[in-house]
XYZ file of C-alpha atoms in Angstrom:
682
model
C 103.547 59.893 188.784
C 107.277 59.331 188.401
C 109.038 62.159 186.693
C 110.284 59.907 183.839
C 106.705 58.984 182.979
C 105.702 62.630 182.926
C 108.390 63.410 180.372
C 107.404 60.430 178.240
C 103.761 61.548 178.245
C 104.711 65.127 177.345
C 106.926 63.883 174.559
C 104.154 61.848 173.047
C 101.811 64.820 173.227
C 104.231 67.107 171.501
C 104.888 64.461 168.812
C 101.186 64.166 168.111
C 100.895 67.918 167.885
C 103.875 68.173 165.640
C 102.488 65.452 163.334
C 99.166 67.224 163.198
C 100.886 70.494 162.278
C 102.874 68.877 159.322
C 100.352 69.074 156.394
C 100.930 66.769 153.509
C 98.749 68.785 151.090
C 98.600 72.503 150.700
C 96.639 74.597 148.203
C 97.788 77.726 146.422
C 96.846 79.616 143.262
C 99.107 79.263 140.211
C 99.093 81.244 136.970
C 97.395 80.072 133.852
C 100.656 79.413 131.986
C 101.735 76.947 134.729
C 98.397 75.180 134.549
C 98.488 74.818 130.794
C 102.109 73.756 130.929
C 101.300 70.934 133.414
C 98.395 69.769 131.198
C 99.953 70.016 127.749
C 103.809 70.012 127.884
C 105.565 66.814 126.905
C 108.951 65.440 125.831
C 108.615 67.591 122.680
C 109.113 70.888 124.518
C 110.793 70.012 127.774
C 113.406 67.587 129.022
C 110.986 65.249 130.737
C 107.842 63.276 129.959
C 104.276 64.707 130.097
C 102.344 64.655 133.340
C 100.046 61.994 131.921
C 102.984 59.617 131.223
C 104.590 60.366 134.584
C 101.318 59.530 136.349
C 101.235 56.149 134.547
C 104.834 55.419 135.386
C 104.171 56.228 139.086
C 102.105 53.033 139.245
C 105.207 50.941 138.407
C 107.559 52.823 140.720
C 109.923 53.385 137.818
C 111.712 56.668 137.274
C 111.239 58.372 133.909
C 114.910 58.468 133.156
C 115.492 54.762 133.669
C 112.295 53.980 131.729
C 113.429 55.941 128.715
C 116.747 54.090 128.740
C 114.957 50.705 128.908
C 111.770 51.498 127.025
C 110.819 47.911 126.006
C 111.237 46.584 129.610
C 109.291 49.529 130.948
C 106.325 49.068 128.582
C 106.211 45.346 129.358
C 105.919 46.233 133.010
C 103.029 48.601 132.312
C 101.191 45.886 130.331
C 101.154 43.655 133.480
C 99.213 46.198 135.480
C 95.484 45.265 135.069
C 94.329 48.606 136.432
C 95.717 50.565 133.498
C 93.565 51.300 130.509
C 94.835 50.287 127.052
C 94.949 53.958 125.937
C 97.130 54.838 128.982
C 99.679 52.176 128.020
C 99.602 53.056 124.307
C 99.926 56.823 124.812
C 102.686 56.411 127.339
C 104.479 53.964 125.085
C 104.387 56.375 122.147
C 105.985 59.090 124.253
C 108.613 56.863 125.924
C 109.857 55.483 122.634
C 109.929 58.981 121.132
C 111.834 60.187 124.163
C 114.333 57.323 123.667
C 114.825 58.361 120.031
C 115.396 61.979 121.104
C 117.900 60.891 123.722
C 119.804 58.802 121.209
C 119.858 61.689 118.734
C 121.618 63.872 121.309
C 124.342 61.273 121.948
C 127.694 61.651 120.338
C 127.408 58.302 118.536
C 124.350 59.488 116.652
C 125.990 62.750 115.627
C 125.962 62.755 111.816
C 129.303 64.639 111.703
C 131.097 62.264 114.023
C 132.297 59.767 111.397
C 133.867 62.530 109.305
C 136.219 64.105 111.875
C 139.443 64.535 109.981
C 141.668 64.167 113.104
C 140.688 60.485 113.647
C 142.847 57.644 112.555
C 141.500 55.249 109.928
C 140.636 52.688 112.652
C 139.020 55.298 114.775
C 136.978 56.579 111.862
C 135.795 53.003 111.096
C 134.774 52.602 114.719
C 132.934 55.949 114.665
C 131.068 55.039 111.487
C 130.074 51.688 112.979
C 128.890 53.395 116.159
C 126.936 55.931 114.116
C 125.185 53.176 112.141
C 124.364 51.216 115.298
C 123.066 54.274 117.149
C 120.886 55.490 114.246
C 119.620 51.912 113.825
C 118.384 52.037 117.484
C 116.975 55.470 116.892
C 114.997 54.355 113.808
C 113.635 51.336 115.718
C 112.519 53.541 118.599
C 110.785 55.919 116.183
C 109.056 52.992 114.485
C 107.808 51.769 117.839
C 106.602 55.282 118.695
C 104.627 55.243 115.453
C 103.045 51.898 116.218
C 101.980 52.906 119.712
C 100.616 56.306 118.724
C 98.758 54.851 115.708
C 97.249 52.128 117.933
C 96.187 54.745 120.464
C 94.617 57.034 117.838
C 92.692 54.419 115.853
C 92.490 51.080 117.783
C 92.057 51.754 121.500
C 88.841 50.513 123.132
C 87.355 53.947 123.898
C 85.891 55.436 120.687
C 87.740 58.327 119.071
C 84.652 60.508 119.402
C 84.855 60.254 123.178
C 88.486 61.440 123.163
C 87.853 64.375 120.879
C 88.547 67.057 123.511
C 91.299 65.174 125.412
C 94.614 66.977 125.717
C 96.173 63.520 125.435
C 94.706 63.146 121.953
C 96.526 66.248 120.721
C 99.742 65.171 122.440
C 99.754 61.741 120.819
C 99.005 63.168 117.389
C 102.123 65.380 117.920
C 104.168 62.290 118.977
C 103.029 60.584 115.763
C 103.986 63.510 113.532
C 107.303 64.071 115.243
C 108.115 60.317 114.956
C 107.373 60.460 111.212
C 109.476 63.618 110.814
C 112.498 62.239 112.761
C 112.222 58.872 110.950
C 112.586 60.476 107.526
C 115.265 62.935 108.721
C 117.363 60.160 110.309
C 116.987 57.968 107.246
C 118.128 60.792 105.008
C 121.154 61.419 107.285
C 122.242 57.778 107.114
C 122.072 57.907 103.349
C 123.359 61.430 102.753
C 126.122 60.218 100.435
C 123.840 57.943 98.452
C 121.078 58.708 95.997
C 118.050 57.434 97.847
C 115.751 55.392 95.754
C 112.248 56.293 97.036
C 110.386 54.274 94.447
C 110.963 50.877 96.131
C 110.378 49.560 99.610
C 112.638 51.201 102.190
C 114.337 48.869 104.621
C 114.738 50.655 107.953
C 116.219 48.412 110.625
C 114.041 45.338 111.097
C 111.202 47.072 109.377
C 110.088 47.462 105.763
C 108.270 50.546 104.532
C 106.229 50.331 101.361
C 105.709 53.554 99.394
C 102.132 54.104 98.373
C 101.406 57.015 95.930
C 97.891 56.020 95.004
C 96.687 59.369 96.350
C 99.347 61.463 94.638
C 98.267 61.539 90.974
C 100.981 61.827 88.365
C 103.826 61.718 90.917
C 106.927 60.082 89.413
C 108.838 58.611 92.285
C 111.870 58.021 90.084
C 112.350 61.776 89.941
C 112.020 62.344 93.739
C 115.289 63.702 95.180
C 114.323 64.056 98.818
C 111.421 64.142 101.298
C 111.695 67.242 103.483
C 109.695 67.687 106.707
C 108.193 71.159 107.122
C 107.788 70.644 110.910
C 110.658 72.896 111.905
C 110.941 75.076 108.781
C 110.581 78.853 109.140
C 110.417 81.425 106.351
C 111.513 84.944 107.159
C 110.027 86.454 104.036
C 106.504 85.082 104.452
C 104.209 87.060 106.703
C 101.942 84.105 107.224
C 102.037 80.352 106.724
C 99.117 78.796 104.915
C 98.289 75.465 106.642
C 95.432 73.071 107.143
C 95.069 71.255 110.429
C 94.369 67.588 110.374
C 96.037 64.192 110.496
C 99.358 63.377 108.863
C 102.865 64.824 108.854
C 103.462 67.851 106.646
C 106.219 67.361 104.094
C 107.610 68.797 100.875
C 108.684 66.528 98.013
C 111.794 67.893 96.362
C 111.977 66.713 92.810
C 115.275 66.304 90.959
C 116.534 69.228 88.916
C 115.794 69.098 85.251
C 118.782 67.925 83.232
C 117.856 70.346 80.437
C 120.011 73.393 80.184
C 118.006 76.647 79.681
C 118.688 78.092 76.277
C 121.161 81.051 76.262
C 120.851 81.703 72.512
C 118.251 84.170 71.565
C 115.421 82.716 69.453
C 114.167 85.287 66.939
C 111.266 83.040 65.905
C 110.458 80.862 68.983
C 107.146 79.585 67.586
C 108.908 78.114 64.575
C 111.534 76.541 66.837
C 108.880 75.192 69.187
C 109.501 72.432 71.680
C 107.092 70.170 73.534
C 105.880 70.923 77.002
C 108.057 68.191 78.401
C 111.305 69.197 76.668
C 110.981 72.999 76.691
C 114.116 74.208 78.589
C 112.468 77.499 79.751
C 109.319 75.935 81.086
C 109.629 74.511 84.577
C 107.377 72.039 86.337
C 107.016 72.485 90.102
C 110.104 71.193 91.863
C 108.829 71.537 95.438
C 105.452 69.766 96.020
C 103.241 69.888 99.045
C 102.721 66.439 100.510
C 101.200 64.877 103.565
C 102.828 61.710 104.831
C 100.813 59.121 106.703
C 102.582 56.026 108.095
C 100.488 53.048 109.045
C 101.045 49.367 109.719
C 99.869 46.972 107.007
C 98.468 44.680 109.721
C 95.973 46.732 111.741
C 93.122 44.478 112.668
C 93.886 44.807 116.407
C 96.181 46.576 118.786
C 98.341 43.452 118.970
C 98.733 43.222 115.202
C 99.573 46.960 114.946
C 102.347 46.625 117.552
C 103.763 43.483 116.003
C 103.640 44.552 112.326
C 107.072 44.864 110.783
C 105.774 46.004 107.446
C 104.497 49.559 107.317
C 103.273 51.750 104.590
C 104.299 55.344 103.637
C 101.230 56.950 102.134
C 102.206 60.073 100.181
C 99.075 62.145 99.637
C 98.642 65.296 97.577
C 96.803 67.808 99.845
C 95.928 69.955 96.838
C 93.745 67.048 95.559
C 92.600 65.485 98.842
C 91.056 67.227 101.856
C 90.412 64.098 103.918
C 91.942 60.730 104.603
C 90.098 57.489 105.351
C 91.357 55.376 108.228
C 89.429 52.579 109.910
C 86.368 53.339 107.741
C 86.239 56.923 108.967
C 87.184 60.184 107.321
C 89.577 62.604 108.964
C 90.753 66.036 107.805
C 94.174 65.849 106.148
C 96.920 68.128 107.440
C 98.944 70.219 104.998
C 101.466 73.038 104.655
C 100.837 74.997 101.457
C 103.359 77.771 101.954
C 106.449 75.606 102.495
C 106.851 74.475 98.800
C 106.514 78.097 97.728
C 109.012 79.348 100.316
C 111.514 76.663 99.313
C 111.134 77.491 95.603
C 111.812 81.179 96.262
C 114.760 80.448 98.580
C 116.403 78.030 96.155
C 116.027 80.219 93.056
C 117.069 83.566 94.696
C 114.984 85.281 92.024
C 115.126 88.707 93.652
C 118.889 89.018 93.227
C 118.744 87.543 89.741
C 116.296 90.240 88.709
C 118.839 92.986 89.162
C 121.592 91.067 87.440
C 119.423 90.365 84.457
C 118.629 94.116 84.266
C 122.397 94.671 83.845
C 122.815 91.713 81.413
C 124.751 89.557 83.861
C 122.487 86.454 83.772
C 122.584 85.262 80.154
C 120.505 82.150 80.833
C 117.533 84.344 81.854
C 117.496 86.463 78.688
C 114.659 84.347 77.333
C 111.586 84.395 79.549
C 110.819 81.500 81.894
C 107.589 80.001 83.045
C 107.389 78.430 86.492
C 104.408 76.206 87.528
C 104.120 76.301 91.332
C 102.230 72.971 91.414
C 101.769 70.077 88.967
C 99.295 71.107 86.244
C 95.697 70.306 87.204
C 93.121 70.570 84.331
C 90.385 71.107 86.972
C 91.929 74.332 88.158
C 92.013 77.760 86.420
C 95.453 79.231 85.760
C 96.570 82.581 87.198
C 99.538 83.981 85.222
C 101.565 86.534 87.141
C 103.966 88.900 85.304
C 106.265 91.148 87.457
C 107.564 94.682 86.713
C 110.883 96.384 86.095
C 113.996 95.129 87.997
C 111.629 92.730 89.791
C 110.915 89.014 89.850
C 108.222 86.549 90.994
C 109.110 87.667 94.555
C 106.880 90.699 93.812
C 103.905 88.377 94.127
C 104.758 86.842 97.546
C 101.817 88.324 99.433
C 99.286 87.546 96.752
C 100.475 84.075 95.919
C 100.685 83.046 99.592
C 97.236 84.473 100.276
C 95.724 82.495 97.390
C 97.241 79.366 98.903
C 95.700 80.206 102.287
C 92.225 80.714 100.886
C 90.506 77.276 100.605
C 88.185 78.280 97.784
C 90.921 79.976 95.713
C 93.398 77.180 96.362
C 90.909 74.547 95.231
C 90.108 76.442 92.032
C 93.264 78.174 90.903
C 96.914 77.291 90.140
C 99.689 79.832 89.909
C 102.142 80.333 87.040
C 104.918 82.811 87.395
C 106.713 84.464 84.487
C 110.292 85.567 84.971
C 111.789 87.709 82.194
C 114.701 90.060 81.645
C 113.340 93.553 82.134
C 116.199 95.181 80.250
C 114.643 93.905 77.034
C 112.532 96.126 74.739
C 108.956 95.817 75.984
C 107.660 94.831 72.560
C 110.212 92.042 72.399
C 109.345 90.796 75.903
C 105.683 90.744 74.915
C 106.457 88.715 71.831
C 108.621 86.142 73.639
C 106.203 85.736 76.595
C 103.294 85.404 74.181
C 105.144 82.604 72.334
C 106.009 80.825 75.650
C 102.458 80.983 76.907
C 100.924 80.003 73.507
C 103.148 76.947 73.216
C 102.274 75.929 76.780
C 98.532 76.286 76.240
C 98.654 74.488 72.898
C 100.534 71.555 74.432
C 98.083 71.345 77.313
C 95.210 71.260 74.835
C 96.805 68.212 73.237
C 97.435 66.556 76.567
C 93.915 67.235 77.858
C 91.641 67.409 74.837
C 88.528 66.951 76.919
C 89.626 69.615 79.526
C 91.624 72.239 77.612
C 92.832 75.259 79.580
C 90.157 77.938 79.858
C 89.062 80.956 81.887
C 92.649 81.843 82.842
C 93.382 85.084 84.712
C 96.300 87.354 83.785
C 97.888 89.549 86.486
C 100.509 92.161 85.731
C 102.339 94.794 87.841
C 104.005 97.953 86.422
C 105.925 96.986 83.295
C 104.338 93.524 83.659
C 100.935 95.217 83.384
C 101.992 96.966 80.164
C 103.020 93.599 78.713
C 99.868 91.939 80.012
C 97.627 94.460 78.265
C 99.323 93.580 74.934
C 98.937 89.895 75.612
C 95.093 90.364 75.603
C 94.997 92.772 72.725
C 94.315 92.360 69.030
C 96.240 95.150 67.377
C 98.551 95.811 64.412
C 101.321 98.341 64.951
C 102.891 97.785 61.558
C 101.380 100.851 59.921
C 102.133 103.041 62.986
C 105.792 101.926 62.991
C 106.055 102.475 59.248
C 104.675 106.022 59.571
C 107.071 106.688 62.430
C 110.074 105.647 60.286
C 108.803 107.475 57.237
C 109.014 110.830 58.948
C 112.754 110.993 58.230
C 113.802 107.648 56.711
C 111.303 106.822 53.896
C 113.927 105.801 51.345
C 115.961 103.730 53.774
C 112.926 101.926 55.162
C 111.527 101.119 51.690
C 114.890 99.947 50.462
C 115.290 97.768 53.574
C 111.767 96.332 53.233
C 112.369 95.380 49.616
C 115.756 93.763 50.213
C 114.853 91.812 53.385
C 111.419 90.263 53.205
C 112.428 87.562 55.719
C 112.891 90.086 58.539
C 109.710 91.819 57.430
C 107.817 88.727 58.435
C 109.582 88.541 61.780
C 108.975 92.218 62.351
C 105.330 91.676 61.624
C 105.122 88.889 64.166
C 106.332 91.337 66.795
C 104.073 94.249 65.625
C 100.880 92.300 65.062
C 99.236 91.401 68.385
C 96.942 88.415 68.795
C 95.174 88.142 72.140
C 95.619 84.905 74.043
C 91.864 84.448 74.134
C 90.962 81.794 74.945
C 92.110 80.697 77.448
C 92.623 84.153 79.123
C 89.369 85.955 79.659
C 90.100 88.171 82.656
C 93.040 90.475 83.421
C 94.101 92.552 86.475
C 96.524 95.454 86.064
C 98.352 96.915 89.050
C 100.262 100.241 89.016
C 100.829 99.989 85.251
C 102.149 102.987 83.199
C 100.110 102.391 80.067
C 100.942 105.901 78.786
C 104.439 106.058 80.232
C 105.901 107.904 83.177
C 107.990 111.063 83.636
C 109.915 109.109 86.308
C 111.793 107.392 83.460
C 113.203 110.781 82.348
C 114.522 112.042 85.702
C 118.276 112.483 85.920
C 118.972 109.414 88.065
C 116.774 107.230 85.912
C 118.418 108.524 82.790
C 121.829 107.649 84.291
C 120.594 104.149 85.092
C 119.250 103.727 81.551
C 122.740 104.408 80.228
C 124.175 101.618 82.427
C 121.439 99.083 81.551
C 122.389 97.205 78.381
C 120.443 94.990 76.022
C 121.516 91.312 76.236
C 124.335 90.493 73.849
C 122.644 87.314 72.636
C 119.550 89.356 71.677
C 121.514 92.057 69.909
C 123.667 89.527 68.032
C 120.589 87.641 66.819
C 118.706 90.852 65.988
C 121.604 92.436 64.062
C 122.287 89.228 62.119
C 118.643 89.095 61.122
C 118.352 92.809 60.318
C 121.496 92.878 58.198
C 120.623 89.839 56.227
C 120.706 90.998 52.558
C 121.913 94.551 53.395
C 125.335 95.967 52.827
C 127.247 99.165 53.334
C 125.746 102.519 54.321
C 122.173 101.211 54.296
C 122.938 98.638 56.981
C 124.602 101.172 59.320
C 121.953 103.801 58.866
C 119.097 101.398 59.440
C 120.710 99.901 62.503
C 121.257 103.400 63.904
C 117.609 104.320 63.428
C 116.222 101.015 64.751
C 118.469 101.175 67.781
C 117.452 104.722 68.470
C 113.750 104.138 68.265
C 112.795 100.439 68.565
C 115.729 98.699 70.269
C 115.522 100.650 73.492
C 115.912 98.833 76.824
C 112.821 98.311 78.992
C 113.240 101.303 81.303
C 113.624 103.580 78.259
C 110.434 102.282 76.742
C 108.586 103.332 79.882
C 109.363 106.976 79.163
C 106.299 108.977 78.175
C 108.399 110.353 75.321
C 109.499 106.980 73.859
C 108.530 105.732 70.480
C 107.048 102.657 72.135
C 104.659 104.700 74.305
C 103.660 107.002 71.432
C 102.582 103.986 69.392
C 101.062 101.724 72.052
C 99.539 104.148 74.633
C 95.913 103.561 73.596
C 96.121 99.863 72.701
C 92.585 98.426 72.972
C 91.893 95.277 75.005
C 89.990 92.390 73.419
C 86.268 92.455 73.944
C 86.532 88.821 75.137
C 88.472 89.976 78.199
C 87.082 91.523 81.399
C 89.697 93.663 83.090
C 90.233 95.392 86.451
C 92.645 98.134 87.563
C 94.360 98.641 90.940
C 96.105 101.978 91.457
C 98.204 103.330 94.287
C 97.794 106.811 95.754
C 100.961 107.983 97.473
C 99.652 111.559 97.981
C 97.529 113.358 100.552
C 94.951 114.112 97.873
C 91.528 112.485 98.024
C 91.012 109.429 95.764
C 88.474 111.425 93.800
C 91.049 114.035 92.900
C 92.352 111.907 90.038
C 94.303 114.751 88.423
C 96.665 114.782 91.412
C 96.890 111.078 92.253
C 100.143 109.219 91.663
C 101.833 106.222 93.285
C 105.149 108.095 93.285
C 106.077 106.685 89.874
C 102.931 106.205 87.804
C 100.288 108.952 87.693
C 96.597 108.067 87.688
C 96.250 109.361 84.129
C 98.704 106.724 82.943
C 97.372 103.790 85.026
C 93.679 104.384 84.324
C 91.873 102.338 81.658
C 88.445 103.135 80.285
C 86.018 100.207 80.262
C 87.472 98.455 83.354
C 85.063 96.203 85.323
C 86.378 97.838 88.438
C 88.981 100.416 89.489
C 90.371 100.303 93.022
C 92.535 103.198 94.344
C 94.487 102.250 97.458
C 96.569 104.461 99.681
C 100.182 103.473 99.064
C 103.141 103.608 96.690
C 104.095 101.812 93.492
C 104.524 98.388 95.032
C 100.890 98.381 96.129
C 100.562 94.660 95.365
C 102.087 93.933 98.815
C 99.400 95.756 100.681
C 96.577 93.897 102.493
C 94.004 96.036 100.666
C 95.360 94.959 97.249
C 95.448 91.305 98.304
C 91.830 91.511 99.435
C 90.872 93.168 96.103
C 92.488 90.320 94.220
C 90.612 87.797 96.287
C 87.359 89.655 95.544
C 88.030 89.619 91.834
C 89.020 85.967 91.738
C 85.887 84.955 93.712
C 83.830 87.060 91.310
C 85.513 85.219 88.460
C 84.417 81.825 89.939
C 80.909 83.094 90.674
C 80.437 84.204 87.026
C 81.592 80.760 85.948
C 78.856 79.199 88.134
C 81.225 78.113 90.880
C 79.818 78.215 94.463
């Protein structure tokens, strides 16, 4: 054989061997995180499309980047491939259009701050504004397309929903839908940030029209809606857990407009006489942040084609507190919801924790009168829980318990929370009187509004000083004789002279000294770490120093002195004011002293026989819970917090703020469930 042929033969042999040794496929183990990432990641948490969409695009030979830039052309190409299932086209379309919207959002033209750069000339600014409007218009159109495709996949594709129940793709497309709704509202809000958005009419978004449907949000007044806020990316540092419900729909908060009423800063000596209606009362606040689930659907949805072509869509605002399910295509689906977000936004916007300390020092005059906050629109089918905080505190003291109630399906469906915020520098007797008047007016108005379903079986919850006030709210007692005897010890003549000369204030004094239990509607009370017989802590040197700094509100003192001195002159006025100030116009912290006149008179106040009550006590010592003589929460000893006749008494290891502890939260849940059981609720 010629040498040249030998080399050719050898070359072919080596080529064949080389080709055989170059494997196209190899197998290796990969970690679980990588596997899950390949199966579940999408454009929402990485810079490229999901594996499912990339696999579909591979059939067209198109690159993901070019497809996102030309979404409409790309989807049209997919629709001409007969081998593709309808759900593959629809799910890929929902992700591609969402990816296009995300890409546009990152561009400089869609930057909401771009039109307002102060360095631009007037012409450049006009150009930037025009570019911003055009870019966001394209973004809104892409989001609407993503909504159409994801909705069609979820509810109109050929394969039944039940057969896709465990598909990863099902979860992905639901997320595409929710994110498209979220971005649609956020972008629309940005485009209209300088305008007052009118949510009560049809919203025109690009070529599309969105009708607002509130049929499933009872009593919602769209004229008062300030903004729709997505909870998708909201985080709350002060909440240990977020109470949610999984299901269909995008989770939102409806932010209502602030009330135009100005809280009263004048002190009302007789609030029941100067009553105001539930609607106009300046110190009673309807919920401003409402939980909502937003479902967007095309009005034409007979087929996939009609869904994709529909230019009129519907915003369905649904109250997740009233509805657990949503009906779509003649089937019921669980309704998604975020119950913690409205509560978190309310706390963050009011900054009540800081306000509590300022009111203690008489810096917040508009909070001298107590305020009532309803955390959700009043529902006559739910029982009311009234929470009253303690000294130098605020409704923030109830974060753990309130959030846990919202997270418990049974409690959330059967209870609504009211928070009382009051100035804790006030005399306790006066705080009791003003809170009693505020609650009585509210309950009376609700009776008139709902005569067939008046408020009943309400639960009262008080911590520390709030517990002391709460006990007096459910007590029938008359302290007039006790106060008279107290004054008579050294001031008989002066008191009798005053009483004879000023019958008007005698009536107002009686209103404060004669307790009438709020029964009904309250028939159960829970007291936490409450110093019913006072505390020595109030008499320690640092507390005494603080008590000297803490002042009674000027508006209260002015109103009180004007009333007291009516009809009195000269020495009698000064002497009486001196005695009253010394004994019965003490600030809240001073009243908590075991030695105070308030404690000497009220220590053994009986609770109405119509009310069942429970006690929760902290034990901050190493002593056993049975050694009650030694137990204290660091501020309140067991002997002061204990109440005879309680339905239950729970001693929990911990300090004075025991209401934050998981054990106290569980005890509250137990009591509330017991309350429902005794009312015949399942």
